[in-house]
Amino acid sequence: AFGRSRTFWFRFYVSWFKAGAYVRVGSFLGRSFTFSQIKSVNLSESTLTIRKLNEQEIVLDLNRFEREDIAKLHSIFSQHVINVAT
């Protein structure tokens, strides 16, 4: 019961599965990403920029994340997206 409600309790939350990921960064609503729809991912300092196949660019400000958590999030995307820049 609590496991499924984590997305409502925590302001900073990341979950991933085979086809995509869900990232919530300080807001009530998070963003879900389908890995097959992502063209590229770029990590710069504490900003993760995700460019989708339709050229939509999503910028996630990760200032409140620990360095290790930022590296893990980048690793998750780099395992599933072909074009990853650091």
GROMACS .gro file of N, CA and C in nm:
model
  258
    1ALA      N    1   0.083  -0.119   0.000
    1ALA     CA    2   0.000   0.000   0.000
    1ALA      C    3   0.088   0.126   0.000
    2PHE      N    4   0.184   0.132   0.092
    2PHE     CA    5   0.269   0.250   0.099
    2PHE      C    6   0.357   0.263  -0.024
    3GLY      N    7   0.404   0.150  -0.078
    3GLY     CA    8   0.492   0.151  -0.194
    3GLY      C    9   0.431   0.223  -0.312
    4ARG      N   10   0.305   0.204  -0.336
    4ARG     CA   11   0.238   0.269  -0.448
    4ARG      C   12   0.207   0.415  -0.422
    5SER      N   13   0.200   0.456  -0.297
    5SER     CA   14   0.166   0.595  -0.267
    5SER      C   15   0.289   0.684  -0.253
    6ARG      N   16   0.408   0.628  -0.270
    6ARG     CA   17   0.531   0.708  -0.257
    6ARG      C   18   0.531   0.830  -0.346
    7THR      N   19   0.478   0.815  -0.466
    7THR     CA   20   0.478   0.928  -0.560
    7THR      C   21   0.398   1.045  -0.507
    8PHE      N   22   0.305   1.021  -0.416
    8PHE     CA   23   0.226   1.130  -0.358
    8PHE      C   24   0.292   1.190  -0.235
    9TRP      N   25   0.371   1.112  -0.163
    9TRP     CA   26   0.431   1.159  -0.038
    9TRP      C   27   0.562   1.233  -0.058
   10PHE      N   28   0.641   1.193  -0.156
   10PHE     CA   29   0.774   1.250  -0.172
   10PHE      C   30   0.777   1.349  -0.288
   11ARG      N   31   0.837   1.466  -0.265
   11ARG     CA   32   0.847   1.569  -0.369
   11ARG      C   33   0.955   1.537  -0.471
   12PHE      N   34   1.053   1.460  -0.432
   12PHE     CA   35   1.162   1.421  -0.521
   12PHE      C   36   1.161   1.269  -0.530
   13TYR      N   37   1.122   1.220  -0.646
   13TYR     CA   38   1.098   1.077  -0.660
   13TYR      C   39   1.132   1.033  -0.802
   14VAL      N   40   1.199   0.919  -0.813
   14VAL     CA   41   1.231   0.862  -0.944
   14VAL      C   42   1.198   0.713  -0.940
   15SER      N   43   1.128   0.667  -1.041
   15SER     CA   44   1.108   0.523  -1.057
   15SER      C   45   1.126   0.493  -1.205
   16TRP      N   46   1.173   0.372  -1.233
   16TRP     CA   47   1.194   0.335  -1.372
   16TRP      C   48   1.158   0.188  -1.390
   17PHE      N   49   1.132   0.155  -1.514
   17PHE     CA   50   1.095   0.020  -1.551
   17PHE      C   51   1.150  -0.004  -1.690
   18LYS      N   52   1.123  -0.116  -1.748
   18LYS     CA   53   1.184  -0.155  -1.875
   18LYS      C   54   1.158  -0.053  -1.987
   19ALA      N   55   1.039   0.001  -1.997
   19ALA     CA   56   1.002   0.088  -2.109
   19ALA      C   57   1.017   0.236  -2.082
   20GLY      N   58   1.033   0.277  -1.955
   20GLY     CA   59   1.040   0.420  -1.929
   20GLY      C   60   1.072   0.453  -1.785
   21ALA      N   61   1.054   0.580  -1.752
   21ALA     CA   62   1.083   0.628  -1.617
   21ALA      C   63   0.984   0.737  -1.579
   22TYR      N   64   0.969   0.756  -1.448
   22TYR     CA   65   0.885   0.861  -1.392
   22TYR      C   66   0.974   0.943  -1.300
   23VAL      N   67   0.980   1.076  -1.322
   23VAL     CA   68   1.066   1.163  -1.243
   23VAL      C   69   0.980   1.275  -1.186
   24ARG      N   70   0.988   1.293  -1.056
   24ARG     CA   71   0.916   1.402  -0.990
   24ARG      C   72   1.020   1.488  -0.919
   25VAL      N   73   1.031   1.613  -0.960
   25VAL     CA   74   1.133   1.703  -0.906
   25VAL      C   75   1.064   1.824  -0.844
   26GLY      N   76   1.026   1.812  -0.717
   26GLY     CA   77   0.976   1.925  -0.640
   26GLY      C   78   0.838   1.977  -0.675
   27SER      N   79   0.765   1.911  -0.762
   27SER     CA   80   0.632   1.958  -0.797
   27SER      C   81   0.529   1.852  -0.763
   28PHE      N   82   0.403   1.888  -0.771
   28PHE     CA   83   0.298   1.790  -0.741
   28PHE      C   84   0.291   1.684  -0.848
   29LEU      N   85   0.304   1.726  -0.972
   29LEU     CA   86   0.300   1.631  -1.084
   29LEU      C   87   0.440   1.603  -1.134
   30GLY      N   88   0.468   1.480  -1.165
   30GLY     CA   89   0.597   1.442  -1.220
   30GLY      C   90   0.590   1.429  -1.371
   31ARG      N   91   0.699   1.387  -1.430
   31ARG     CA   92   0.708   1.365  -1.574
   31ARG      C   93   0.736   1.219  -1.599
   32SER      N   94   0.665   1.162  -1.693
   32SER     CA   95   0.696   1.025  -1.732
   32SER      C   96   0.761   1.026  -1.869
   33PHE      N   97   0.856   0.938  -1.887
   33PHE     CA   98   0.933   0.930  -2.010
   33PHE      C   99   0.930   0.788  -2.063
   34THR      N  100   0.908   0.775  -2.191
   34THR     CA  101   0.919   0.646  -2.259
   34THR      C  102   1.055   0.645  -2.327
   35PHE      N  103   1.139   0.551  -2.291
   35PHE     CA  104   1.275   0.550  -2.342
   35PHE      C  105   1.280   0.548  -2.495
   36SER      N  106   1.189   0.479  -2.558
   36SER     CA  107   1.191   0.471  -2.705
   36SER      C  108   1.157   0.604  -2.772
   37GLN      N  109   1.104   0.701  -2.696
   37GLN     CA  110   1.069   0.832  -2.751
   37GLN      C  111   1.176   0.938  -2.723
   38ILE      N  112   1.284   0.899  -2.658
   38ILE     CA  113   1.390   0.993  -2.623
   38ILE      C  114   1.502   0.986  -2.726
   39LYS      N  115   1.537   1.102  -2.778
   39LYS     CA  116   1.642   1.112  -2.879
   39LYS      C  117   1.779   1.125  -2.815
   40SER      N  118   1.790   1.212  -2.712
   40SER     CA  119   1.920   1.230  -2.647
   40SER      C  120   1.901   1.280  -2.504
   41VAL      N  121   2.005   1.259  -2.423
   41VAL     CA  122   2.008   1.303  -2.285
   41VAL      C  123   2.142   1.370  -2.261
   42ASN      N  124   2.139   1.487  -2.196
   42ASN     CA  125   2.263   1.560  -2.169
   42ASN      C  126   2.264   1.601  -2.022
   43LEU      N  127   2.371   1.568  -1.952
   43LEU     CA  128   2.387   1.608  -1.813
   43LEU      C  129   2.491   1.719  -1.806
   44SER      N  130   2.451   1.832  -1.749
   44SER     CA  131   2.541   1.946  -1.734
   44SER      C  132   2.525   2.000  -1.592
   45GLU      N  133   2.633   1.988  -1.512
   45GLU     CA  134   2.628   2.026  -1.371
   45GLU      C  135   2.512   1.953  -1.303
   46SER      N  136   2.408   2.025  -1.263
   46SER     CA  137   2.293   1.960  -1.199
   46SER      C  138   2.166   1.980  -1.282
   47THR      N  139   2.183   1.982  -1.413
   47THR     CA  140   2.070   1.995  -1.505
   47THR      C  141   2.071   1.878  -1.602
   48LEU      N  142   1.959   1.811  -1.610
   48LEU     CA  143   1.944   1.700  -1.704
   48LEU      C  144   1.851   1.747  -1.815
   49THR      N  145   1.902   1.748  -1.938
   49THR     CA  146   1.824   1.791  -2.053
   49THR      C  147   1.789   1.668  -2.136
   50ILE      N  148   1.660   1.652  -2.158
   50ILE     CA  149   1.610   1.537  -2.233
   50ILE      C  150   1.545   1.588  -2.360
   51ARG      N  151   1.592   1.541  -2.475
   51ARG     CA  152   1.534   1.579  -2.604
   51ARG      C  153   1.460   1.458  -2.659
   52LYS      N  154   1.332   1.480  -2.688
   52LYS     CA  155   1.249   1.371  -2.741
   52LYS      C  156   1.261   1.366  -2.892
   53LEU      N  157   1.212   1.259  -2.952
   53LEU     CA  158   1.219   1.241  -3.097
   53LEU      C  159   1.145   1.351  -3.172
   54ASN      N  160   1.042   1.408  -3.111
   54ASN     CA  161   0.968   1.517  -3.174
   54ASN      C  162   1.034   1.654  -3.150
   55GLU      N  163   1.159   1.652  -3.103
   55GLU     CA  164   1.242   1.770  -3.077
   55GLU      C  165   1.198   1.851  -2.954
   56GLN      N  166   1.100   1.803  -2.880
   56GLN     CA  167   1.063   1.869  -2.755
   56GLN      C  168   1.177   1.851  -2.656
   57GLU      N  169   1.215   1.960  -2.589
   57GLU     CA  170   1.325   1.956  -2.494
   57GLU      C  171   1.270   1.975  -2.353
   58ILE      N  172   1.308   1.886  -2.263
   58ILE     CA  173   1.265   1.892  -2.124
   58ILE      C  174   1.390   1.909  -2.038
   59VAL      N  175   1.389   2.012  -1.955
   59VAL     CA  176   1.504   2.041  -1.869
   59VAL      C  177   1.463   2.016  -1.724
   60LEU      N  178   1.536   1.928  -1.658
   60LEU     CA  179   1.511   1.898  -1.518
   60LEU      C  180   1.621   1.959  -1.432
   61ASP      N  181   1.582   2.046  -1.340
   61ASP     CA  182   1.677   2.107  -1.247
   61ASP      C  183   1.695   2.013  -1.129
   62LEU      N  184   1.813   1.956  -1.117
   62LEU     CA  185   1.840   1.856  -1.014
   62LEU      C  186   1.924   1.912  -0.899
   63ASN      N  187   1.918   2.043  -0.874
   63ASN     CA  188   1.997   2.107  -0.769
   63ASN      C  189   1.975   2.045  -0.631
   64ARG      N  190   1.856   1.998  -0.604
   64ARG     CA  191   1.827   1.944  -0.472
   64ARG      C  192   1.859   1.795  -0.459
   65PHE      N  193   1.909   1.736  -0.565
   65PHE     CA  194   1.947   1.595  -0.562
   65PHE      C  195   2.094   1.584  -0.519
   66GLU      N  196   2.128   1.476  -0.453
   66GLU     CA  197   2.268   1.448  -0.419
   66GLU      C  198   2.342   1.408  -0.546
   67ARG      N  199   2.473   1.433  -0.548
   67ARG     CA  200   2.554   1.398  -0.666
   67ARG      C  201   2.541   1.252  -0.706
   68GLU      N  202   2.540   1.165  -0.606
   68GLU     CA  203   2.527   1.022  -0.634
   68GLU      C  204   2.394   0.990  -0.700
   69ASP      N  205   2.289   1.059  -0.657
   69ASP     CA  206   2.156   1.036  -0.715
   69ASP      C  207   2.148   1.089  -0.858
   70ILE      N  208   2.213   1.202  -0.883
   70ILE     CA  209   2.218   1.258  -1.019
   70ILE      C  210   2.291   1.160  -1.111
   71ALA      N  211   2.403   1.106  -1.063
   71ALA     CA  212   2.479   1.010  -1.142
   71ALA      C  213   2.397   0.884  -1.169
   72LYS      N  214   2.321   0.840  -1.071
   72LYS     CA  215   2.238   0.721  -1.090
   72LYS      C  216   2.127   0.748  -1.191
   73LEU      N  217   2.064   0.865  -1.184
   73LEU     CA  218   1.959   0.900  -1.279
   73LEU      C  219   2.015   0.907  -1.421
   74HIS      N  220   2.131   0.968  -1.436
   74HIS     CA  221   2.196   0.975  -1.566
   74HIS      C  222   2.230   0.834  -1.616
   75SER      N  223   2.273   0.749  -1.526
   75SER     CA  224   2.305   0.611  -1.562
   75SER      C  225   2.181   0.535  -1.611
   76ILE      N  226   2.068   0.558  -1.546
   76ILE     CA  227   1.944   0.492  -1.588
   76ILE      C  228   1.911   0.531  -1.732
   77PHE      N  229   1.917   0.661  -1.761
   77PHE     CA  230   1.887   0.705  -1.897
   77PHE      C  231   1.993   0.658  -1.996
   78SER      N  232   2.118   0.659  -1.956
   78SER     CA  233   2.225   0.619  -2.049
   78SER      C  234   2.217   0.471  -2.086
   79GLN      N  235   2.162   0.389  -1.999
   79GLN     CA  236   2.145   0.247  -2.028
   79GLN      C  237   2.035   0.222  -2.131
   80HIS      N  238   1.941   0.315  -2.142
   80HIS     CA  239   1.824   0.294  -2.227
   80HIS      C  240   1.815   0.385  -2.348
   81VAL      N  241   1.897   0.490  -2.353
   81VAL     CA  242   1.892   0.585  -2.464
   81VAL      C  243   2.024   0.575  -2.540
   82ILE      N  244   2.016   0.574  -2.670
   82ILE     CA  245   2.136   0.555  -2.752
   82ILE      C  246   2.231   0.674  -2.748
   83ASN      N  247   2.181   0.796  -2.766
   83ASN     CA  248   2.264   0.915  -2.776
   83ASN      C  249   2.266   0.988  -2.642
   84VAL      N  250   2.369   0.964  -2.560
   84VAL     CA  251   2.380   1.025  -2.429
   84VAL      C  252   2.508   1.107  -2.424
   85ALA      N  253   2.495   1.236  -2.389
   85ALA     CA  254   2.612   1.323  -2.376
   85ALA      C  255   2.631   1.358  -2.230
   86THR      N  256   2.758   1.377  -2.190
   86THR     CA  257   2.786   1.416  -2.051
   86THR      C  258   2.840   1.556  -2.047
   0.00000   0.00000   0.00000
